[in-house]
Tab-separated table of C-alpha atoms and ligand atoms in Angstrom:
chain	number	residue	atom	x	y	z
A	1	MET	CA	-16.377	-8.159	18.014
A	2	VAL	CA	-13.263	-6.149	18.934
A	3	SER	CA	-12.303	-3.392	16.523
A	4	TYR	CA	-8.601	-2.804	15.981
A	5	LYS	CA	-9.342	0.890	16.438
A	6	GLU	CA	-10.118	0.281	20.113
A	7	LEU	CA	-6.710	-1.386	20.441
A	8	GLY	CA	-4.768	1.575	19.068
A	9	LEU	CA	-3.800	-0.220	15.844
A	10	VAL	CA	-4.100	1.211	12.322
A	11	ASN	CA	-4.908	-0.354	8.961
A	12	SER	CA	-2.335	-0.182	6.186
A	13	ARG	CA	-4.044	2.254	3.764
A	14	GLU	CA	-2.370	5.533	4.779
A	15	LEU	CA	0.967	3.854	5.478
A	16	PHE	CA	1.088	2.348	1.988
A	17	LYS	CA	0.154	5.612	0.314
A	18	LYS	CA	2.987	7.418	2.103
A	19	ALA	CA	5.429	4.571	1.413
A	20	VAL	CA	4.689	4.504	-2.328
A	21	ASP	CA	4.986	8.302	-2.546
A	22	GLY	CA	8.113	8.359	-0.388
A	23	GLY	CA	9.991	5.498	-2.078
A	24	TYR	CA	10.325	3.183	0.907
A	25	ALA	CA	8.697	-0.021	2.176
A	26	ILE	CA	7.047	-0.844	5.500
A	27	PRO	CA	8.602	-3.824	7.283
A	28	ALA	CA	6.281	-6.774	7.833
A	29	PHE	CA	7.910	-8.887	10.535
A	30	ASN	CA	6.393	-12.193	11.709
A	31	PHE	CA	6.140	-12.945	15.399
A	32	ASN	CA	5.312	-16.063	17.419
A	33	ASN	CA	6.576	-15.134	20.873
A	34	MET	CA	7.284	-12.327	23.306
A	35	GLU	CA	10.986	-11.843	22.588
A	36	GLN	CA	10.352	-11.413	18.861
A	37	LEU	CA	7.604	-8.904	19.538
A	38	GLN	CA	9.742	-6.949	22.005
A	39	ALA	CA	12.598	-6.827	19.492
A	40	ILE	CA	10.330	-5.670	16.651
A	41	ILE	CA	8.712	-2.918	18.698
A	42	SER	CA	11.883	-1.637	20.353
A	43	ALA	CA	13.748	-1.606	17.004
A	44	CYS	CA	10.937	0.212	15.224
A	45	VAL	CA	10.439	2.729	18.031
A	46	GLU	CA	14.159	3.425	18.161
A	47	THR	CA	14.357	3.961	14.404
A	48	LYS	CA	10.921	5.652	14.289
A	49	SER	CA	9.623	3.227	11.695
A	50	PRO	CA	6.011	2.213	11.066
A	51	VAL	CA	5.597	-1.545	11.369
A	52	ILE	CA	3.354	-4.415	10.345
A	53	LEU	CA	3.168	-7.238	12.887
A	54	GLN	CA	2.443	-10.432	11.004
A	55	VAL	CA	0.724	-13.477	12.400
A	56	SER	CA	0.627	-16.652	10.301
A	57	SER	CA	-1.784	-19.560	10.779
A	58	GLY	CA	1.211	-21.465	12.125
A	59	ALA	CA	1.815	-18.720	14.689
A	60	ARG	CA	-1.834	-18.866	15.752
A	61	LYS	CA	-1.523	-22.597	16.302
A	62	TYR	CA	1.816	-22.296	18.100
A	63	ALA	CA	1.151	-19.382	20.407
A	64	ASN	CA	-2.655	-19.283	20.634
A	65	GLN	CA	-4.632	-16.699	18.693
A	66	THR	CA	-6.034	-14.929	21.745
A	67	LEU	CA	-2.629	-14.517	23.342
A	68	LEU	CA	-1.154	-13.127	20.120
A	69	ARG	CA	-3.910	-10.567	19.825
A	70	TYR	CA	-3.419	-9.400	23.410
A	71	MET	CA	0.313	-9.265	22.802
A	72	ALA	CA	-0.238	-6.956	19.826
A	73	GLN	CA	-2.505	-4.816	21.978
A	74	GLY	CA	0.252	-4.760	24.584
A	75	ALA	CA	2.742	-3.791	21.899
A	76	VAL	CA	0.876	-0.525	21.310
A	77	GLN	CA	1.251	0.359	24.996
A	78	TYR	CA	4.847	-0.835	25.029
A	79	ALA	CA	5.702	1.488	22.120
A	80	LYS	CA	4.124	4.396	24.006
A	81	GLU	CA	6.118	3.543	27.112
A	82	LEU	CA	9.283	3.531	25.057
A	83	GLY	CA	8.449	7.112	24.242
A	84	TYR	CA	7.375	7.208	20.615
A	85	GLU	CA	4.018	6.322	19.102
A	86	ILE	CA	4.698	4.501	15.843
A	87	PRO	CA	1.857	3.294	13.597
A	88	ILE	CA	1.330	-0.439	14.210
A	89	VAL	CA	-0.656	-2.752	11.914
A	90	LEU	CA	-1.744	-6.227	13.030
A	91	HIS	CA	-1.862	-8.372	9.915
A	92	LEU	CA	-2.891	-11.949	9.145
A	93	ASP	CA	-0.176	-13.513	6.980
A	94	HIS	CA	-1.279	-16.031	4.298
A	95	GLY	CA	-4.916	-16.317	5.328
A	96	ASP	CA	-6.328	-19.314	3.489
A	97	SER	CA	-10.074	-19.048	4.058
A	98	PHE	CA	-12.850	-16.501	4.421
A	99	GLU	CA	-13.594	-17.854	7.907
A	100	LEU	CA	-10.031	-17.333	9.139
A	101	CYS	CA	-9.953	-13.768	7.810
A	102	LYS	CA	-13.353	-13.030	9.385
A	103	ASP	CA	-12.208	-14.461	12.702
A	104	CYS	CA	-9.104	-12.259	12.686
A	105	ILE	CA	-11.084	-9.156	11.702
A	106	GLU	CA	-13.499	-9.822	14.563
A	107	SER	CA	-10.699	-10.278	17.069
A	108	GLY	CA	-8.852	-7.023	16.355
A	109	PHE	CA	-6.695	-7.449	13.250
A	110	SER	CA	-6.432	-4.291	11.159
A	111	SER	CA	-5.286	-6.010	7.980
A	112	VAL	CA	-5.572	-9.478	6.462
A	113	MET	CA	-4.025	-11.344	3.592
A	114	ILE	CA	-6.232	-13.729	1.687
A	115	ASP	CA	-3.882	-15.947	-0.248
A	116	GLY	CA	-5.771	-17.477	-3.136
A	117	SER	CA	-2.647	-17.654	-5.263
A	118	HIS	CA	-2.770	-21.447	-5.479
A	119	LEU	CA	-6.373	-21.436	-6.705
A	120	PRO	CA	-7.533	-21.171	-10.296
A	121	TYR	CA	-7.736	-17.475	-11.274
A	122	GLU	CA	-11.545	-17.086	-11.067
A	123	GLU	CA	-11.650	-18.858	-7.691
A	124	ASN	CA	-8.902	-16.587	-6.377
A	125	ILE	CA	-10.976	-13.579	-7.478
A	126	ALA	CA	-14.197	-14.888	-5.912
A	127	LEU	CA	-12.564	-15.702	-2.553
A	128	THR	CA	-10.570	-12.461	-2.410
A	129	LYS	CA	-13.624	-10.365	-3.284
A	130	ARG	CA	-15.646	-12.038	-0.544
A	131	VAL	CA	-12.968	-11.219	2.053
A	132	VAL	CA	-12.649	-7.630	0.782
A	133	GLU	CA	-16.401	-7.051	1.043
A	134	TYR	CA	-16.429	-8.203	4.649
A	135	ALA	CA	-13.155	-6.512	5.653
A	136	HIS	CA	-14.077	-3.145	4.191
A	137	GLN	CA	-17.274	-3.049	6.257
A	138	HIS	CA	-14.903	-2.890	9.229
A	139	ASP	CA	-12.312	-0.609	7.608
A	140	VAL	CA	-9.792	-3.460	7.559
A	141	THR	CA	-7.382	-3.531	4.609
A	142	VAL	CA	-6.833	-6.624	2.458
A	143	GLU	CA	-3.800	-8.012	0.637
A	144	GLY	CA	-4.378	-10.420	-2.251
A	145	GLU	CA	-1.835	-12.457	-4.198
A	146	LEU	CA	-1.334	-13.242	-7.855
A	147	GLY	CA	1.410	-15.601	-8.965
A	148	VAL	CA	3.015	-18.413	-6.961
A	149	LEU	CA	6.345	-18.205	-5.125
A	150	ALA	CA	8.614	-21.221	-5.368
A	151	GLY	CA	9.327	-23.000	-2.079
A	152	ILE	CA	7.248	-23.709	0.969
A	153	GLU	CA	4.216	-21.722	2.102
A	154	ASP	CA	2.736	-23.400	5.146
A	155	ASP	CA	1.746	-26.791	3.810
A	156	VAL	CA	1.831	-25.891	0.130
A	157	GLU	CA	5.042	-26.443	-1.773
A	158	ALA	CA	5.708	-25.244	-5.333
A	159	GLU	CA	8.837	-26.360	-7.129
A	160	HIS	CA	8.963	-23.445	-9.555
A	161	HIS	CA	7.902	-19.818	-9.504
A	162	THR	CA	4.827	-18.885	-11.429
A	163	TYR	CA	5.609	-15.238	-11.993
A	164	THR	CA	2.746	-12.775	-11.751
A	165	GLU	CA	1.213	-12.158	-15.145
A	166	PRO	CA	1.140	-8.350	-15.633
A	167	ASP	CA	-1.868	-8.638	-17.960
A	168	GLU	CA	-3.971	-10.001	-15.090
A	169	VAL	CA	-3.333	-7.339	-12.465
A	170	VAL	CA	-5.826	-4.657	-13.564
A	171	ASP	CA	-8.628	-7.187	-13.789
A	172	PHE	CA	-7.677	-8.711	-10.416
A	173	VAL	CA	-7.430	-5.490	-8.424
A	174	THR	CA	-10.561	-3.919	-9.931
A	175	ARG	CA	-12.746	-6.998	-9.592
A	176	THR	CA	-11.616	-7.856	-6.058
A	177	GLY	CA	-11.184	-4.357	-4.594
A	178	VAL	CA	-7.998	-5.373	-2.743
A	179	ASP	CA	-5.873	-2.670	-1.089
A	180	SER	CA	-2.510	-4.215	-1.963
A	181	LEU	CA	-1.197	-6.983	-4.167
A	182	ALA	CA	1.506	-9.560	-3.397
A	183	ILE	CA	3.382	-10.564	-6.526
A	184	SER	CA	5.839	-13.234	-7.583
A	185	ILE	CA	9.035	-11.907	-9.183
A	186	GLY	CA	11.634	-14.378	-7.924
A	187	THR	CA	11.511	-14.226	-4.118
A	188	SER	CA	10.548	-17.323	-2.153
A	189	HIS	CA	9.960	-18.349	1.435
A	190	GLY	CA	12.525	-19.800	3.806
A	191	ALA	CA	16.327	-19.805	4.103
A	192	PHE	CA	17.038	-21.847	0.971
A	193	LYS	CA	15.788	-19.638	-1.799
A	194	PHE	CA	18.233	-20.715	-4.503
A	195	THR	CA	20.355	-23.750	-5.191
A	196	PRO	CA	24.087	-23.087	-5.730
A	197	GLU	CA	23.556	-24.223	-9.350
A	198	GLN	CA	21.181	-21.295	-9.890
A	199	CYS	CA	23.843	-18.835	-8.652
A	200	THR	CA	27.064	-17.441	-10.046
A	201	ARG	CA	30.245	-16.743	-8.036
A	202	ASN	CA	31.618	-13.212	-7.696
A	203	GLU	CA	35.358	-12.344	-7.438
A	204	GLU	CA	35.381	-13.162	-3.705
A	205	GLY	CA	33.869	-16.556	-4.415
A	206	VAL	CA	30.512	-15.583	-2.893
A	207	LEU	CA	27.408	-17.139	-4.460
A	208	VAL	CA	25.253	-14.495	-6.138
A	209	PRO	CA	21.652	-15.471	-6.896
A	210	PRO	CA	19.854	-14.522	-10.107
A	211	PRO	CA	18.328	-11.031	-9.881
A	212	LEU	CA	14.670	-10.466	-9.145
A	213	ARG	CA	12.466	-9.922	-12.201
A	214	PHE	CA	12.372	-6.142	-12.086
A	215	ASP	CA	11.110	-6.202	-15.674
A	216	ILE	CA	7.893	-7.868	-14.477
A	217	LEU	CA	7.610	-5.402	-11.584
A	218	GLU	CA	7.901	-2.496	-14.040
A	219	GLU	CA	5.211	-3.961	-16.273
A	220	ILE	CA	2.924	-4.361	-13.283
A	221	GLU	CA	3.573	-0.782	-12.173
A	222	LYS	CA	2.743	0.510	-15.647
A	223	ARG	CA	-0.638	-1.177	-15.510
A	224	ILE	CA	-1.557	-0.141	-11.960
A	225	PRO	CA	0.507	3.008	-11.277
A	226	GLY	CA	0.978	3.781	-7.607
A	227	PHE	CA	-0.920	0.675	-6.466
A	228	PRO	CA	0.690	-0.851	-3.330
A	229	ILE	CA	2.765	-3.929	-4.159
A	230	VAL	CA	3.932	-6.517	-1.590
A	231	LEU	CA	6.970	-8.781	-1.660
A	232	HIS	CA	6.870	-12.010	0.319
A	233	GLY	CA	9.906	-14.206	0.854
A	234	SER	CA	12.276	-11.263	1.266
A	235	SER	CA	14.787	-12.511	3.793
A	236	SER	CA	18.412	-11.954	2.818
A	237	VAL	CA	19.784	-14.891	4.852
A	238	PRO	CA	22.733	-12.979	6.406
A	239	GLN	CA	25.737	-15.234	6.037
A	240	GLN	CA	27.202	-14.240	9.411
A	241	TYR	CA	24.242	-15.951	11.089
A	242	VAL	CA	24.591	-19.064	8.951
A	243	LYS	CA	28.286	-19.141	9.858
A	244	THR	CA	27.624	-18.734	13.588
A	245	ILE	CA	24.924	-21.417	13.528
A	246	ASN	CA	27.265	-23.874	11.787
A	247	GLN	CA	30.221	-22.902	13.997
A	248	TYR	CA	28.223	-23.806	17.090
A	249	GLY	CA	26.891	-27.179	16.029
A	250	GLY	CA	24.230	-26.285	13.475
A	251	LYS	CA	23.993	-27.798	10.053
A	252	LEU	CA	22.808	-25.372	7.433
A	253	SER	CA	24.171	-25.659	3.955
A	254	ASP	CA	23.483	-23.655	0.828
A	255	SER	CA	21.329	-21.082	2.595
A	256	ILE	CA	20.940	-18.250	0.119
A	257	GLY	CA	18.647	-15.219	0.313
A	258	ILE	CA	17.694	-12.080	-1.594
A	259	PRO	CA	20.585	-9.574	-1.710
A	260	GLU	CA	19.772	-6.448	0.283
A	261	GLU	CA	20.557	-4.076	-2.614
A	262	GLN	CA	17.756	-5.680	-4.582
A	263	LEU	CA	15.280	-5.146	-1.772
A	264	ARG	CA	16.484	-1.570	-1.444
A	265	LYS	CA	15.805	-1.071	-5.138
A	266	ALA	CA	12.363	-2.691	-4.867
A	267	ALA	CA	11.488	-0.516	-1.860
A	268	LYS	CA	12.070	2.611	-3.950
A	269	SER	CA	9.351	1.479	-6.376
A	270	ALA	CA	5.674	0.752	-5.666
A	271	VAL	CA	6.771	-2.129	-3.422
A	272	CYS	CA	5.556	-0.797	-0.088
A	273	LYS	CA	5.505	-3.905	2.135
A	274	ILE	CA	8.403	-6.331	2.476
A	275	ASN	CA	7.919	-9.572	4.429
A	276	ILE	CA	10.777	-10.846	6.562
A	277	ASP	CA	10.576	-13.869	8.831
A	278	SER	CA	13.453	-16.273	8.152
A	279	ASP	CA	16.205	-13.725	8.887
A	280	GLY	CA	14.803	-13.306	12.388
A	281	ARG	CA	14.773	-17.066	12.887
A	282	LEU	CA	18.415	-17.243	11.850
A	283	ALA	CA	19.434	-14.360	14.117
A	284	MET	CA	17.723	-15.934	17.138
A	285	THR	CA	19.123	-19.388	16.457
A	286	ALA	CA	22.655	-18.062	15.996
A	287	ALA	CA	22.515	-16.146	19.284
A	288	VAL	CA	21.025	-19.056	21.242
A	289	ARG	CA	23.539	-21.543	19.839
A	290	GLU	CA	26.397	-19.246	20.743
A	291	VAL	CA	25.263	-19.020	24.379
A	292	PHE	CA	24.696	-22.780	24.587
A	293	ALA	CA	28.183	-23.456	23.225
A	294	ASN	CA	30.040	-20.853	25.284
A	295	LYS	CA	28.076	-21.144	28.514
A	296	PRO	CA	26.982	-24.768	28.762
A	297	ALA	CA	26.076	-24.394	32.442
A	298	GLU	CA	23.470	-21.725	31.678
A	299	PHE	CA	19.864	-22.860	32.063
A	300	ASP	CA	17.920	-19.676	32.729
A	301	PRO	CA	15.984	-19.031	29.472
A	302	ARG	CA	16.474	-15.290	29.941
A	303	LYS	CA	20.211	-15.831	29.589
A	304	TYR	CA	19.842	-17.144	26.052
A	305	LEU	CA	16.569	-15.574	24.924
A	306	GLY	CA	17.836	-12.168	26.106
A	307	PRO	CA	20.882	-12.193	23.772
A	308	ALA	CA	18.656	-13.576	21.004
A	309	ARG	CA	16.286	-10.636	21.474
A	310	GLU	CA	19.218	-8.189	21.331
A	311	GLU	CA	20.466	-9.724	18.081
A	312	LEU	CA	16.958	-9.584	16.614
A	313	LYS	CA	16.612	-5.928	17.532
A	314	LYS	CA	19.906	-5.148	15.767
A	315	LEU	CA	18.699	-7.016	12.693
A	316	TYR	CA	15.359	-5.189	12.572
A	317	MET	CA	17.021	-1.789	13.045
A	318	HIS	CA	19.341	-2.584	10.168
A	319	LYS	CA	16.356	-3.514	7.972
A	320	THR	CA	14.475	-0.276	8.618
A	321	GLU	CA	17.548	1.944	8.326
A	322	SER	CA	19.554	0.375	5.534
A	323	VAL	CA	17.270	-1.892	3.524
A	324	LEU	CA	13.648	-0.748	3.534
A	325	GLY	CA	14.195	2.953	4.157
A	326	SER	CA	11.286	3.119	6.611
A	327	ALA	CA	13.369	4.552	9.475
A	328	GLY	CA	12.192	8.036	10.420
A	329	LYS	CA	8.853	7.572	8.605
A	330	GLY	CA	6.776	6.591	11.620
B	401	G3H	O1	5.283	-17.111	4.869
B	401	G3H	C1	5.394	-17.738	5.899
B	401	G3H	C2	5.935	-17.106	7.118
B	401	G3H	O2	7.328	-17.149	7.131
B	401	G3H	C3	5.333	-17.741	8.316
B	401	G3H	O3	5.868	-18.994	8.532
B	401	G3H	O4	3.844	-20.472	8.631
B	401	G3H	O5	6.050	-21.201	9.615
B	401	G3H	O6	4.695	-19.396	10.702
B	401	G3H	P1	5.060	-20.103	9.433
B	402	13P	P1	11.015	-15.154	4.385
B	402	13P	O1	10.900	-16.626	4.583
B	402	13P	O2	11.894	-14.829	3.211
B	402	13P	O3	11.430	-14.417	5.599
B	402	13P	O4	9.544	-14.606	3.980
B	402	13P	C1	8.576	-14.365	4.954
B	402	13P	C2	7.216	-14.141	4.379
B	402	13P	O5	7.014	-13.942	3.209
B	402	13P	C3	6.091	-14.139	5.315
B	402	13P	O6	4.866	-14.057	4.664
B	403	ZN	ZN1	4.797	-14.992	2.733
């Protein structure tokens, strides 16, 4: 058993309290490889932002769970070397079983998500409670989820949103003991969050998606005031990346994300953790495609992964400074 405390990581409890009180959200960025991790840490150190490093089951399969854990441990030292000690959480994203959560807790994670959102309500409660009981023995914080996001989550695909039912939240958080709650108010995973038919066009002809259900968020906040709320599926799908990808041989159409102003607004409420993965994928792909197109003779991975890392860092700095408001809070 390795405790996250020995690795210099922190759980999310204090960070969420400060974020709710201060009207900002902590970035939860997914990573699968070294360049992503370097970009996340250097961006968050430079903007003095706390950060949640997220590892999905897919990331564990891709990169190897042991390597990822050592990389997170290395990230703590890397931040120190860069000259500023930001709080770093190592979080399991979309944990789907008690065993997986336990395994992560025992290998140094400081926070886990148990995603029982696809289960019948009582089963979600039973599973979440079991994870909370184990996690809290080790001072690890737990995120639960109520409501189903449309789109793809690992292997589960839901065609429509099932918005979180505000009348269930008090019962869910009290019976499970979770530390934070992921909700469904119109965000979804991936780079294709809305179809053009669901959007309207503004004066410049840009597709504008339907707004998030802030009415549901308000109802939830009324029932559990100050309780930490999490938003998954919060990439904004920056159109400059989509354009660059398509300009250099890619084929993305109708990629539409959550407008940044809406995330900014959410971050000022009890939403204290905002999950972003797809935007990073787009930034990296755009940068790599550009190098491949403009410098076809290049074959040193550092020559294309380096620019990709730079672009990612810019993206993450922008998120902490201009979207989540977490810059300067670390
Ligand atoms: O919510 C899912 C995250 O974007 C992780 O994606 O399962 O493809 O690693 P992944
Ligand atoms: P995006 O696909 O919108 O980046 O969401 C990521 C996420 O929710 C990870 O859990
Ligand atoms: Zn998610």
